Coordinates of C-alpha atoms and ligand atoms in Angstrom, one line a residue:
M1229 CA -2.3 4.0 8.9
C1230 CA -0.1 4.7 12.1
G1231 CA 3.2 3.7 12.9
I1232 CA 4.2 2.0 16.2
V1233 CA 7.6 0.9 17.6
G1234 CA 8.4 -0.7 20.8
Y1235 CA 12.2 -1.3 21.5
V1236 CA 14.2 -3.1 24.9
G1237 CA 17.1 -3.8 24.8
A1238 CA 20.6 -1.6 25.6
K1239 CA 20.5 1.4 23.3
P1240 CA 18.8 4.8 24.2
A1241 CA 15.2 4.0 23.5
E1242 CA 14.6 7.1 22.6
G1243 CA 16.6 7.1 19.4
V1244 CA 15.7 4.1 18.4
V1245 CA 11.8 4.8 18.5
I1246 CA 12.1 7.8 17.2
E1247 CA 14.3 7.4 13.8
G1248 CA 12.3 4.1 13.9
L1249 CA 8.9 7.0 13.5
R1250 CA 11.1 8.6 11.1
R1251 CA 10.8 5.5 8.7
L1252 CA 7.4 4.5 9.3
E1253 CA 5.7 8.2 9.3
Y1254 CA 4.6 7.4 5.5
R1255 CA 1.9 5.4 7.4
G1256 CA 0.3 8.5 9.2
Y1257 CA 1.7 11.6 10.1
D1258 CA -1.3 13.9 11.9
S1259 CA 0.5 13.1 15.3
A1260 CA 3.7 11.7 16.9
G1261 CA 4.4 10.3 20.4
I1262 CA 7.1 8.3 22.7
A1263 CA 6.7 7.1 25.6
L1264 CA 9.8 5.8 28.2
V1265 CA 10.2 3.6 31.1
D1266 CA 12.0 5.1 33.2
G1267 CA 12.6 3.5 37.1
G1268 CA 9.1 2.9 37.8
S1269 CA 7.7 5.5 36.1
I1270 CA 6.5 6.4 32.0
V1271 CA 8.1 9.8 30.7
S1272 CA 6.0 10.5 27.8
D1273 CA 5.2 13.4 25.3
K1274 CA 3.1 13.2 22.0
R1275 CA 2.4 16.3 19.8
A1276 CA -0.2 16.9 16.7
G1277 CA 1.4 17.6 13.2
K1278 CA 5.0 15.5 12.1
L1279 CA 7.2 13.9 13.6
A1280 CA 9.4 17.2 13.6
N1281 CA 7.5 18.8 16.2
L1282 CA 7.8 16.0 18.6
E1283 CA 11.5 15.9 18.3
K1284 CA 11.4 19.8 18.4
A1285 CA 9.9 19.5 21.7
I1286 CA 11.8 16.7 22.9
A1287 CA 15.2 18.7 22.0
E1288 CA 13.5 21.5 24.6
S1289 CA 12.4 18.9 27.1
P1290 CA 14.9 16.3 26.7
L1291 CA 14.0 12.9 28.0
P1292 CA 15.7 9.9 29.9
Q1293 CA 18.5 8.0 28.6
V1294 CA 16.4 5.1 29.6
T1295 CA 16.2 1.5 27.5
T1296 CA 13.1 0.4 26.9
G1297 CA 10.2 2.5 24.8
I1298 CA 7.4 2.3 22.7
G1299 CA 6.3 5.1 20.0
H1300 CA 3.4 6.0 17.1
T1301 CA 2.9 8.0 14.4
R1302 CA -0.9 8.7 13.9
W1303 CA -3.4 8.8 11.1
A1304 CA -6.3 10.2 13.1
T1305 CA -10.0 7.7 13.3
H1306 CA -11.1 8.6 16.4
G1307 CA -11.0 12.5 18.0
P1308 CA -9.3 15.3 15.8
P1309 CA -5.8 15.2 15.4
T1310 CA -4.6 17.0 18.4
D1311 CA -2.1 16.7 21.0
R1312 CA -4.5 14.8 23.7
N1313 CA -5.8 12.7 21.1
A1314 CA -2.0 11.9 20.0
H1315 CA -0.7 7.9 21.2
P1316 CA 0.6 6.8 23.7
H1317 CA -2.5 7.2 26.2
L1318 CA -1.7 6.3 29.7
G1319 CA -3.6 4.8 32.6
R1320 CA -5.3 6.4 35.2
T1321 CA -2.4 5.9 37.7
R1322 CA -0.2 6.4 34.2
R1323 CA 1.5 2.5 35.3
V1324 CA 0.8 1.7 31.9
A1325 CA 1.1 3.7 28.3
L1326 CA 0.3 2.1 25.2
V1327 CA 0.1 2.8 21.5
H1328 CA -2.5 1.6 18.8
N1329 CA -3.2 1.0 15.3
G1330 CA -6.6 0.3 14.0
I1331 CA -10.3 0.8 15.6
I1332 CA -11.2 -0.9 18.7
E1333 CA -15.2 -1.2 17.5
N1334 CA -16.6 -1.9 21.3
F1335 CA -15.0 1.0 22.7
A1336 CA -18.2 3.1 23.8
E1337 CA -19.5 0.2 25.6
L1338 CA -16.3 -0.3 27.3
R1339 CA -15.8 4.3 28.0
G1340 CA -19.1 4.1 29.5
R1341 CA -18.0 1.2 31.4
L1342 CA -14.9 2.9 33.0
E1343 CA -16.4 6.3 32.9
S1344 CA -19.3 5.3 35.6
E1345 CA -16.7 3.9 37.3
G1346 CA -15.3 7.2 37.9
V1347 CA -12.6 6.9 35.5
E1348 CA -12.2 10.3 33.8
M1349 CA -11.0 10.2 29.6
A1350 CA -7.8 12.2 28.6
S1351 CA -8.8 11.8 25.2
D1352 CA -11.6 11.2 22.4
T1353 CA -10.0 8.1 21.1
D1354 CA -10.9 4.4 21.0
T1355 CA -7.5 3.7 22.3
E1356 CA -7.8 5.2 25.8
V1357 CA -9.7 2.2 27.1
A1358 CA -7.4 -0.1 26.3
A1359 CA -5.1 1.8 28.8
H1360 CA -6.9 1.7 31.7
L1361 CA -8.4 -1.6 30.8
L1362 CA -4.6 -2.6 31.2
E1363 CA -4.3 -1.2 34.2
E1364 CA -7.3 -2.4 35.7
Q1365 CA -5.7 -6.0 35.0
L1366 CA -2.4 -5.5 36.4
E1367 CA -4.0 -4.4 39.8
T1368 CA -5.2 -7.9 40.0
G1369 CA -1.4 -8.9 40.3
V1370 CA -0.9 -10.4 36.9
D1371 CA 2.0 -9.3 34.7
L1372 CA 1.4 -7.5 31.6
T1373 CA 1.3 -10.0 28.9
V1374 CA -1.5 -12.2 30.8
A1375 CA -3.0 -8.4 31.3
M1376 CA -3.0 -8.0 27.7
Q1377 CA -4.2 -11.4 27.0
N1378 CA -7.3 -11.3 29.4
V1379 CA -8.3 -7.3 28.0
C1380 CA -8.0 -8.6 23.8
R1381 CA -10.1 -11.0 24.7
G1382 CA -12.6 -8.4 26.0
L1383 CA -12.5 -6.2 22.5
H1384 CA -13.9 -6.1 19.2
G1385 CA -12.8 -4.7 16.1
A1386 CA -8.9 -4.5 14.4
F1387 CA -6.1 -3.7 16.3
T1388 CA -2.4 -3.8 17.0
L1389 CA -1.7 -3.1 20.5
V1390 CA 1.7 -2.5 21.8
A1391 CA 1.8 -1.2 25.8
V1392 CA 5.0 -0.7 28.6
D1393 CA 4.2 -0.7 32.5
A1394 CA 6.1 1.3 34.6
H1395 CA 6.9 -1.6 37.1
D1396 CA 8.4 -4.3 35.0
P1397 CA 10.8 -1.9 32.9
D1398 CA 12.4 -4.7 30.5
R1399 CA 9.0 -5.9 29.0
V1400 CA 7.2 -4.4 25.6
V1401 CA 4.1 -6.7 25.2
A1402 CA 2.4 -6.0 22.1
A1403 CA -1.4 -7.7 20.5
R1404 CA -2.3 -8.2 17.0
R1405 CA -6.0 -8.5 15.7
N1406 CA -6.4 -8.2 11.7
S1407 CA -3.8 -5.2 11.7
P1408 CA 0.0 -5.1 11.0
L1409 CA 2.8 -6.0 13.4
V1410 CA 6.1 -7.8 13.0
V1411 CA 9.0 -8.6 15.4
G1412 CA 12.7 -7.6 15.3
I1413 CA 15.0 -10.2 16.7
G1414 CA 18.4 -8.6 17.2
E1415 CA 21.4 -9.4 20.1
G1416 CA 20.7 -8.5 22.9
E1417 CA 17.8 -6.6 21.9
N1418 CA 14.0 -6.4 20.6
F1419 CA 12.1 -4.4 18.9
L1420 CA 8.4 -4.1 17.5
G1421 CA 7.3 -2.4 14.1
S1422 CA 4.3 -1.9 11.9
D1423 CA 6.6 -2.8 9.3
V1424 CA 9.8 -4.4 9.1
A1425 CA 11.3 -0.5 8.1
A1426 CA 10.6 0.6 11.8
F1427 CA 13.8 -1.6 12.7
I1428 CA 15.6 -2.6 9.6
E1429 CA 18.9 -0.1 10.3
H1430 CA 19.4 -2.6 13.2
T1431 CA 18.2 -5.9 12.0
R1432 CA 17.0 -8.0 9.1
E1433 CA 15.7 -11.1 11.2
A1434 CA 12.5 -10.5 11.8
M1435 CA 9.5 -12.7 12.8
E1436 CA 5.7 -12.6 11.8
L1437 CA 2.8 -13.2 14.0
D1438 CA -0.5 -14.9 13.7
Q1439 CA -4.2 -13.2 14.0
D1440 CA -5.1 -13.2 17.9
Q1441 CA -1.6 -13.2 19.0
V1442 CA -0.4 -11.4 22.1
V1443 CA 3.7 -11.1 21.9
T1444 CA 6.1 -10.1 24.5
I1445 CA 10.2 -8.9 23.8
T1446 CA 12.3 -8.6 26.4
R1447 CA 16.5 -7.9 26.2
D1448 CA 17.0 -11.7 25.8
G1449 CA 13.8 -13.0 24.4
V1450 CA 10.5 -13.2 22.6
S1451 CA 7.6 -14.9 23.7
V1452 CA 3.9 -15.4 21.6
S1453 CA 1.2 -16.7 23.1
G1454 CA -2.6 -17.0 21.3
F1455 CA -5.4 -14.4 23.4
D1456 CA -6.6 -17.5 25.5
G1457 CA -2.5 -17.8 27.1
T1458 CA -2.0 -21.0 25.0
P1459 CA 1.4 -20.6 23.6
A1460 CA 2.9 -20.2 20.2
E1461 CA 5.0 -19.7 17.7
G1462 CA 5.7 -17.4 15.3
R1463 CA 7.3 -17.9 12.0
R1464 CA 10.8 -16.2 11.8
Y1465 CA 12.1 -14.7 8.6
H1466 CA 15.2 -12.7 6.6
V1467 CA 14.4 -9.6 4.9
D1468 CA 15.8 -9.2 1.8
W1469 CA 16.3 -5.5 1.4
D1470 CA 18.3 -3.4 3.7
L1471 CA 18.9 0.1 4.8
S1472 CA 19.7 1.6 1.9
A1473 CA 16.5 0.6 0.3
A1474 CA 14.7 3.0 2.8
E1475 CA 16.7 5.7 1.9
K1476 CA 16.0 8.5 -0.4
D1477 CA 19.7 7.7 -2.5
G1478 CA 20.3 11.9 -2.9
H1479 CA 16.4 12.5 -4.3
D1480 CA 14.0 15.3 -3.0
W1481 CA 11.4 12.5 -2.6
F1482 CA 10.9 9.0 -2.0
M1483 CA 8.3 8.8 -4.7
R1484 CA 10.7 10.6 -7.2
K1485 CA 13.4 8.2 -6.5
E1486 CA 10.8 4.9 -6.7
I1487 CA 9.5 6.7 -10.2
F1488 CA 13.7 5.9 -11.1
E1489 CA 13.8 2.6 -9.6
Q1490 CA 11.3 1.4 -12.1
P1491 CA 13.3 -0.1 -14.3
R1492 CA 14.9 -2.3 -11.7
A1493 CA 12.0 -3.5 -9.8
V1494 CA 10.0 -4.8 -13.2
A1495 CA 13.5 -6.3 -13.9
D1496 CA 13.0 -7.8 -10.2
S1497 CA 10.1 -8.9 -10.6
L1498 CA 10.1 -10.2 -13.7
L1499 CA 13.4 -12.0 -12.1
G1500 CA 13.6 -16.4 -12.4
R1501 CA 9.9 -16.7 -13.9
R1502 CA 10.8 -19.2 -16.4
G1503 CA 12.6 -22.3 -16.2
T1504 CA 14.9 -24.1 -18.1
D1505 CA 12.3 -25.9 -20.2
G1506 CA 11.2 -22.6 -21.0
L1507 CA 8.0 -22.6 -19.1
L1508 CA 6.3 -20.1 -16.9
Q1509 CA 6.8 -20.9 -13.1
L1510 CA 5.3 -19.0 -10.2
D1511 CA 7.1 -20.4 -7.2
E1512 CA 4.6 -19.0 -4.8
M1513 CA 1.8 -20.2 -6.2
R1514 CA 0.9 -23.1 -4.2
L1515 CA -2.7 -23.4 -6.2
S1516 CA -2.2 -26.6 -8.8
D1517 CA -2.6 -27.1 -12.3
Q1518 CA -5.9 -28.6 -11.9
D1519 CA -7.2 -26.2 -9.5
L1520 CA -5.9 -23.6 -12.3
R1521 CA -7.6 -25.8 -15.6
D1522 CA -10.9 -25.7 -12.9
V1523 CA -11.1 -21.8 -12.6
D1524 CA -14.6 -20.6 -14.4
K1525 CA -14.4 -17.0 -12.9
I1526 CA -12.2 -14.7 -11.8
I1527 CA -12.6 -11.9 -9.7
I1528 CA -9.9 -9.5 -9.2
I1529 CA -10.4 -7.1 -5.7
A1530 CA -8.1 -4.3 -4.4
A1531 CA -8.3 -0.8 -3.9
G1532 CA -7.4 2.9 -5.7
T1533 CA -4.2 1.9 -7.8
S1534 CA -4.3 -1.8 -7.4
F1535 CA -7.9 -1.8 -8.0
Y1536 CA -6.3 0.1 -11.3
A1537 CA -3.7 -2.8 -12.1
G1538 CA -6.4 -5.3 -12.0
M1539 CA -8.4 -3.5 -14.8
V1540 CA -5.3 -3.9 -17.0
A1541 CA -5.1 -7.3 -15.6
K1542 CA -8.6 -8.0 -17.2
Y1543 CA -8.1 -7.0 -20.4
A1544 CA -4.6 -9.4 -20.1
I1545 CA -6.6 -12.2 -18.5
E1546 CA -9.5 -12.1 -20.8
H1547 CA -7.9 -11.6 -24.1
W1548 CA -4.8 -14.6 -23.6
C1549 CA -6.8 -17.0 -20.9
R1550 CA -10.7 -16.5 -22.6
I1551 CA -11.8 -16.5 -18.9
P1552 CA -14.3 -14.1 -17.7
V1553 CA -12.9 -11.3 -15.2
E1554 CA -14.7 -9.1 -12.8
V1555 CA -13.0 -6.7 -11.6
E1556 CA -14.6 -5.0 -8.3
L1557 CA -13.2 -2.7 -5.5
A1558 CA -12.5 -4.2 -2.5
S1559 CA -14.6 -2.1 -0.5
E1560 CA -17.5 -2.7 -2.1
F1561 CA -17.1 -7.0 -2.9
R1562 CA -19.2 -8.3 -0.3
Y1563 CA -21.5 -5.6 -0.2
R1564 CA -23.1 -7.1 -3.6
D1565 CA -23.7 -10.8 -2.4
P1566 CA -20.9 -11.9 -5.3
I1567 CA -21.7 -15.5 -6.7
L1568 CA -18.7 -17.1 -5.5
T1569 CA -18.3 -20.8 -6.0
S1570 CA -15.2 -23.5 -5.8
D1571 CA -14.2 -22.5 -9.4
T1572 CA -14.0 -18.8 -9.2
L1573 CA -10.6 -17.6 -8.7
V1574 CA -10.0 -14.5 -6.5
V1575 CA -7.4 -12.2 -7.2
A1576 CA -6.8 -9.8 -4.3
I1577 CA -3.8 -6.8 -5.4
S1578 CA -2.2 -5.1 -2.3
Q1579 CA 1.3 -3.3 -2.3
S1580 CA 1.1 -3.0 1.6
G1581 CA -1.1 -6.8 1.8
E1582 CA -2.5 -5.1 5.0
T1583 CA -5.0 -3.1 3.5
A1584 CA -8.6 -3.9 5.5
D1585 CA -11.2 -3.8 2.9
T1586 CA -9.3 -6.1 0.7
L1587 CA -8.4 -8.2 3.7
Q1588 CA -12.1 -8.5 4.7
A1589 CA -13.2 -9.2 1.2
I1590 CA -10.8 -12.4 0.6
R1591 CA -12.4 -13.3 3.8
H1592 CA -15.5 -13.5 2.7
A1593 CA -13.8 -15.0 -0.5
R1594 CA -13.0 -18.2 1.3
E1595 CA -15.7 -18.5 3.4
Q1596 CA -18.1 -19.4 0.6
R1597 CA -15.1 -21.9 -0.5
S1598 CA -12.9 -19.5 -3.6
K1599 CA -9.3 -19.9 -4.1
V1600 CA -8.0 -16.6 -2.9
L1601 CA -4.7 -15.5 -4.4
S1602 CA -2.6 -12.4 -3.8
I1603 CA -0.4 -10.3 -5.7
C1604 CA 1.4 -8.6 -3.1
N1605 CA 4.7 -6.5 -2.2
T1606 CA 5.1 -7.0 1.1
N1607 CA 6.4 -10.4 2.8
G1608 CA 4.9 -12.0 5.9
S1609 CA 1.8 -9.5 5.6
T1610 CA -1.8 -10.7 6.2
I1611 CA -3.2 -10.4 3.0
P1612 CA -0.8 -13.4 1.3
R1613 CA -1.3 -15.3 4.6
E1614 CA -4.7 -15.5 4.2
S1615 CA -4.2 -16.4 0.6
D1616 CA -4.3 -20.1 -1.0
G1617 CA -1.0 -18.6 -3.3
V1618 CA 0.9 -15.3 -3.5
I1619 CA 2.6 -13.4 -6.4
Y1620 CA 4.6 -11.7 -4.8
T1621 CA 6.5 -8.4 -6.4
H1622 CA 9.9 -7.5 -6.2
A1623 CA 9.2 -3.7 -5.8
G1624 CA 11.4 -3.3 -2.8
P1625 CA 9.8 -0.6 0.3
E1626 CA 7.3 2.0 -1.0
I1627 CA 7.3 4.8 1.2
G1628 CA 5.6 7.3 -0.8
V1629 CA 2.8 7.8 0.0
A1630 CA 1.3 7.6 -4.4
S1631 CA 2.1 4.0 -5.2
T1632 CA 4.8 4.8 -8.1
K1633 CA 6.9 0.9 -8.7
G1634 CA 4.2 -0.5 -6.8
F1635 CA 2.0 -0.1 -9.4
L1636 CA 4.2 -1.1 -12.5
T1637 CA 5.4 -4.4 -10.7
Q1638 CA 1.8 -5.5 -9.9
L1639 CA 1.1 -5.0 -13.7
V1640 CA 4.0 -7.3 -14.1
A1641 CA 2.4 -9.5 -11.8
C1642 CA -0.6 -9.6 -13.6
Y1643 CA 0.5 -10.3 -16.9
L1644 CA 2.6 -13.0 -15.4
L1645 CA -0.5 -14.7 -14.2
A1646 CA -2.3 -13.8 -17.5
L1647 CA 0.2 -15.8 -18.8
Y1648 CA 0.5 -18.8 -16.5
L1649 CA -3.1 -19.1 -16.2
A1650 CA -2.7 -19.5 -20.5
Q1651 CA -0.1 -21.9 -20.2
V1652 CA -1.5 -24.4 -17.7
K1653 CA -5.5 -24.1 -19.4
G1654 CA -3.6 -24.4 -23.3
T1655 CA -5.5 -20.8 -24.1
R1656 CA -1.7 -19.8 -25.5
Y1657 CA 0.7 -21.8 -27.4
G1658 CA 4.5 -22.0 -25.9
D1659 CA 5.9 -19.8 -28.2
E1660 CA 3.0 -17.0 -28.3
I1661 CA 4.0 -16.9 -24.4
S1662 CA 7.1 -16.9 -25.0
Q1663 CA 7.0 -14.1 -27.2
V1664 CA 5.2 -12.3 -24.9
M1665 CA 7.7 -13.0 -22.2
D1666 CA 10.3 -11.5 -24.3
Q1667 CA 8.5 -8.5 -24.9
L1668 CA 8.3 -7.9 -21.1
D1669 CA 11.8 -8.7 -20.9
Q1670 CA 12.6 -5.8 -22.9
M1671 CA 10.5 -2.8 -20.7
P1672 CA 12.8 -2.0 -18.3
A1673 CA 14.9 -0.8 -21.1
H1674 CA 12.1 1.2 -22.2
I1675 CA 10.6 2.5 -19.3
Q1676 CA 14.1 3.9 -19.0
T1677 CA 14.2 5.2 -22.0
V1678 CA 11.4 6.8 -21.0
L1679 CA 12.6 8.0 -17.7
D1680 CA 15.4 10.1 -19.7
K1681 CA 13.2 12.4 -20.5
S1682 CA 12.1 13.5 -17.6
E1683 CA 13.0 16.9 -18.0
Q1684 CA 10.2 17.4 -21.0
V1685 CA 7.7 16.0 -18.4
Y1686 CA 9.4 18.4 -15.8
G1687 CA 8.5 21.2 -18.1
L1688 CA 5.1 20.5 -18.8
A1689 CA 4.2 20.2 -15.1
R1690 CA 6.2 23.7 -14.9
D1691 CA 3.7 25.1 -17.3
H1692 CA 0.7 24.0 -15.5
V1693 CA 0.9 24.7 -12.2
G1694 CA -1.9 27.4 -12.5
S1695 CA -4.2 25.2 -13.5
R1696 CA -7.1 24.0 -11.8
S1697 CA -8.2 20.8 -13.6
V1698 CA -6.7 18.5 -15.3
L1699 CA -8.1 15.8 -17.4
F1700 CA -6.9 12.2 -18.6
L1701 CA -8.2 10.3 -21.4
G1702 CA -7.2 6.8 -22.2
R1703 CA -9.0 3.7 -24.2
H1704 CA -8.4 0.3 -23.7
A1705 CA -5.6 -0.7 -21.4
G1706 CA -4.6 3.2 -21.5
Y1707 CA -8.1 3.8 -19.4
P1708 CA -6.6 2.1 -16.1
V1709 CA -3.7 4.4 -16.9
A1710 CA -5.9 7.6 -17.5
L1711 CA -7.5 6.6 -13.8
E1712 CA -4.1 5.8 -12.4
G1713 CA -2.7 9.3 -14.1
A1714 CA -5.7 11.4 -12.4
L1715 CA -5.7 9.3 -9.2
K1716 CA -1.3 10.8 -8.7
L1717 CA -2.3 14.5 -9.6
K1718 CA -5.7 14.6 -6.6
E1719 CA -3.3 12.6 -4.6
I1720 CA -0.2 14.7 -4.4
A1721 CA -1.3 18.2 -6.3
Y1722 CA -4.1 18.2 -4.5
L1723 CA -5.6 19.3 -8.1
H1724 CA -9.2 18.6 -9.6
A1725 CA -8.1 15.9 -12.1
E1726 CA -10.8 12.8 -13.8
G1727 CA -9.7 9.9 -16.1
F1728 CA -12.2 8.8 -19.0
A1729 CA -12.9 6.2 -21.4
A1730 CA -12.3 8.3 -24.2
G1731 CA -15.0 7.0 -26.3
E1732 CA -17.6 7.8 -23.1
L1733 CA -17.1 11.5 -23.1
K1734 CA -19.1 12.3 -25.5
H1735 CA -22.2 10.6 -23.2
G1736 CA -21.7 13.9 -20.5
P1737 CA -18.1 14.6 -19.4
I1738 CA -17.6 16.5 -23.0
A1739 CA -19.7 19.4 -21.1
L1740 CA -16.3 20.1 -18.8
V1741 CA -13.9 21.0 -21.9
E1742 CA -13.4 24.7 -21.9
E1743 CA -10.6 26.8 -23.7
G1744 CA -7.3 25.9 -22.4
L1745 CA -8.2 22.9 -20.3
P1746 CA -5.3 20.4 -20.2
I1747 CA -6.7 16.7 -21.5
L1748 CA -3.4 14.3 -20.8
C1749 CA -4.1 11.6 -24.0
I1750 CA -2.8 8.2 -23.8
V1751 CA -2.8 7.3 -27.2
P1752 CA -3.1 3.2 -27.9
P1753 CA -0.5 2.0 -30.5
R1754 CA -1.6 1.9 -33.9
G1755 CA -2.7 -1.0 -36.0
R1756 CA -5.0 -2.4 -33.5
D1757 CA -8.9 -2.8 -33.5
Q1758 CA -8.8 0.7 -35.0
L1759 CA -8.6 1.9 -31.2
H1760 CA -5.4 4.4 -32.5
D1761 CA -7.8 5.9 -34.7
K1762 CA -11.0 6.0 -32.2
M1763 CA -8.4 7.4 -30.1
I1764 CA -8.0 10.4 -32.5
S1765 CA -11.3 11.0 -33.5
G1766 CA -11.5 11.6 -29.5
I1767 CA -8.8 13.9 -29.0
Q1768 CA -10.2 16.0 -32.5
E1769 CA -13.5 16.2 -30.6
V1770 CA -12.4 17.6 -27.4
R1771 CA -9.5 20.2 -29.4
A1772 CA -12.0 21.7 -31.3
R1773 CA -14.0 22.4 -27.9
G1774 CA -10.7 24.7 -27.3
A1775 CA -8.8 21.8 -24.6
R1776 CA -5.2 21.6 -24.5
T1777 CA -4.0 18.5 -25.8
L1778 CA -0.8 17.1 -24.2
C1779 CA -0.7 13.1 -26.0
L1780 CA 1.5 10.6 -24.8
A1781 CA 1.6 8.2 -28.1
E1782 CA 4.2 6.1 -29.3
E1783 CA 7.7 6.7 -31.1
G1784 CA 6.6 6.9 -35.0
D1785 CA 3.1 7.9 -34.6
T1786 CA 2.7 10.9 -36.8
A1787 CA -1.4 11.1 -37.7
I1788 CA -1.0 12.5 -33.8
E1789 CA 1.1 15.2 -34.7
P1790 CA -1.7 17.9 -36.0
Y1791 CA -3.8 17.4 -32.8
A1792 CA -1.2 17.1 -30.3
D1793 CA -0.6 20.8 -28.8
V1794 CA 2.5 18.3 -26.7
L1795 CA 3.9 15.2 -27.9
I1796 CA 5.5 12.9 -25.5
T1797 CA 6.5 10.1 -27.3
L1798 CA 6.7 6.3 -25.7
P1799 CA 8.8 3.3 -27.0
Q1800 CA 6.7 1.0 -29.5
V1801 CA 5.6 -1.7 -27.3
P1802 CA 2.3 -4.0 -28.0
V1803 CA -1.6 -2.0 -26.6
L1804 CA -1.5 -4.7 -23.1
L1805 CA 1.9 -3.7 -22.5
Q1806 CA 1.8 -0.3 -23.0
P1807 CA 0.2 1.1 -19.4
L1808 CA 3.9 0.2 -18.4
V1809 CA 5.5 2.6 -20.1
A1810 CA 2.6 5.2 -20.6
V1811 CA 2.1 6.0 -17.1
V1812 CA 5.7 7.2 -15.9
P1813 CA 5.4 10.7 -18.1
L1814 CA 1.9 10.8 -15.5
Q1815 CA 3.5 9.9 -12.6
L1816 CA 6.7 12.2 -13.1
F1817 CA 4.0 14.8 -13.8
A1818 CA 2.7 14.5 -11.0
C1819 CA 5.3 14.3 -8.8
E1820 CA 6.5 17.5 -10.4
L1821 CA 3.8 19.6 -10.3
A1822 CA 3.4 18.8 -7.0
T1823 CA 6.8 19.7 -5.6
Q1824 CA 6.3 23.2 -7.7
L1825 CA 2.8 23.5 -5.5
G1826 CA 5.1 23.1 -2.3
H1827 CA 3.4 20.3 -1.0
D1828 CA 5.1 17.4 0.8
V1829 CA 4.8 14.8 -1.8
D1830 CA 5.8 11.7 0.4
Q1831 CA 2.7 12.7 2.8
P1832 CA 0.0 14.5 1.2
R1833 CA -2.0 15.5 3.2
N1834 CA -5.4 13.3 4.8
L1835 CA -3.5 9.7 3.4
A1836 CA -1.7 7.2 4.6
K1837 CA 0.5 4.9 3.2
S1838 CA -1.7 1.3 4.5
V1839 CA -5.1 1.7 4.7
T1840 CA -5.8 -0.7 7.9
V1841 CA -9.6 0.4 9.0
E1842 CA -12.5 -0.2 6.7
Ligands
LIG3067 C1 -2.4 5.4 -4.5 C2 -2.5 4.5 -3.4 C3 -3.6 3.4 -2.7 C4 -3.5 2.4 -2.7 C5 -4.7 1.6 -1.8 C6 -4.6 0.4 -1.6 O1 -1.0 6.5 -4.6 O2 -1.8 4.3 -3.0 O3 -4.7 4.2 -4.1 O4 -3.5 1.9 -4.0 O5 -4.5 2.3 -0.6 O6 -3.3 -0.1 -1.6 P1 -2.8 -1.8 -1.1 O7 -2.3 -1.5 -2.5 O8 -1.6 -1.5 0.2 O9 -4.1 -2.9 -1.1

């Protein structure tokens, strides 16, 4: 949600800022803007629409070659995505330029006060008030760092702010509360970004900040303080991926590249999880075995795709550990007054680690003294920092807005958590746990087998370019897969798509079925709990009503053949692990269908990668 870049150094700031924005554009792409400090004044340009519009404007009317600047790509909250609402926003004397991610909740009151004092607002945004307030502070004679501290103490809500002062060209100042911001540490230059992708081509040394901190970067230094001015220290870390991970590698879309990276991402997420004694070890767990033994209930909270990973986790944890598990949408969690005790383990799943709904939910859980464990892909992000323990997935940066390798690696982390709990609680024998770990170790090869058949799925996608609606059916662990397949199609192909539990169809949704309606059916492996046979009955029911059944079923499943208009085979894997292979054709299907429809797959309309507002 909004990408932010700040730079001070020796290079032309325009290039560094625009390149940084390009790498952050997945976070928001309603508008883009830049401000540079040029010999005592601010030069700025900002345009509605994608970054390309800004670049075109700059090409027509070049900016000065100066070395301090800030930039922004926006996901609109207050005010439509127009030129005037694009960031940066300037104060009334044009001394300060400011960019912002988040929502300033008391902006109406602040705006009222400023207007009553004669300030004319140039936009509909909540952000602009902060630019005026900073200028007011600077006029009292303090520097931009102190001005930022003073202003932030009076703001409510969630925000990252980054500002420059025309009179102080060697300084960029930023602040954060409940919204992402990292510092990039270079030699003779320093950077600010919503995430490390903003500066990864310049430096892999980064610093994370705590809540309610202000950071000042100059060419030669970085200093951190609290909103009250107390000096503080950021935590430095090395980023373990490089520029090539943030490039498309010859694919047309980041999403497609990330789908094909899944065998590696799954393998990386499994790496180093077994000790020499064969026991599972989760280094970043930080919760003691006794804490885990005391757990009598687990609540999983997450949003979107991560929520579906949580649904799969419920099947795995309940089956292997016999602990009751609830899965809850993060945005709903706090509002139902959940029953939480110190023996409740709350598991937060978030690829970005910055999702505001999930963050607020874990804060609520910790206030109730529950332990929080997060499953996250982003080192240094807020959710793992505010958790008692964390299992990092090792997917590498996920740039495509629609999550793919993020989901598969979350599934891996969920299985690992379930097996670890089973080990600690003794609900499974060691050899059973080893057997599942061996099966997991084979998954990268199985996922590759599915990817090797991508042409068949692409053909299927091309056949469905004219479809107005697609349904997805699954049972057991295949049900969240159906939901995820439908979400992918909605997000990037803008098609009506619904996922259903196959057994539920006859209770209402079957009325939707009409002649020729495509239904993607995720058929469970044979041989367990009659799941497979029940699924076939469901498929027969929709076929009898004219549906076109596109079935995903395991290799050798001949029973499905008479009922499948199209059959895509999956490797033979246990039912609980099947989501790891079954979701892949659905990702490929959505990606190709959206491409055929001419949509921007990586930046679908109305969406943003990291949803940092509630
Ligand atoms: C779907 C998608 C979203 C995210 C959701 C949670 O493709 O990407 O539904 O899964 O916004 O995001 P994280 O996992 O970053 O908390």
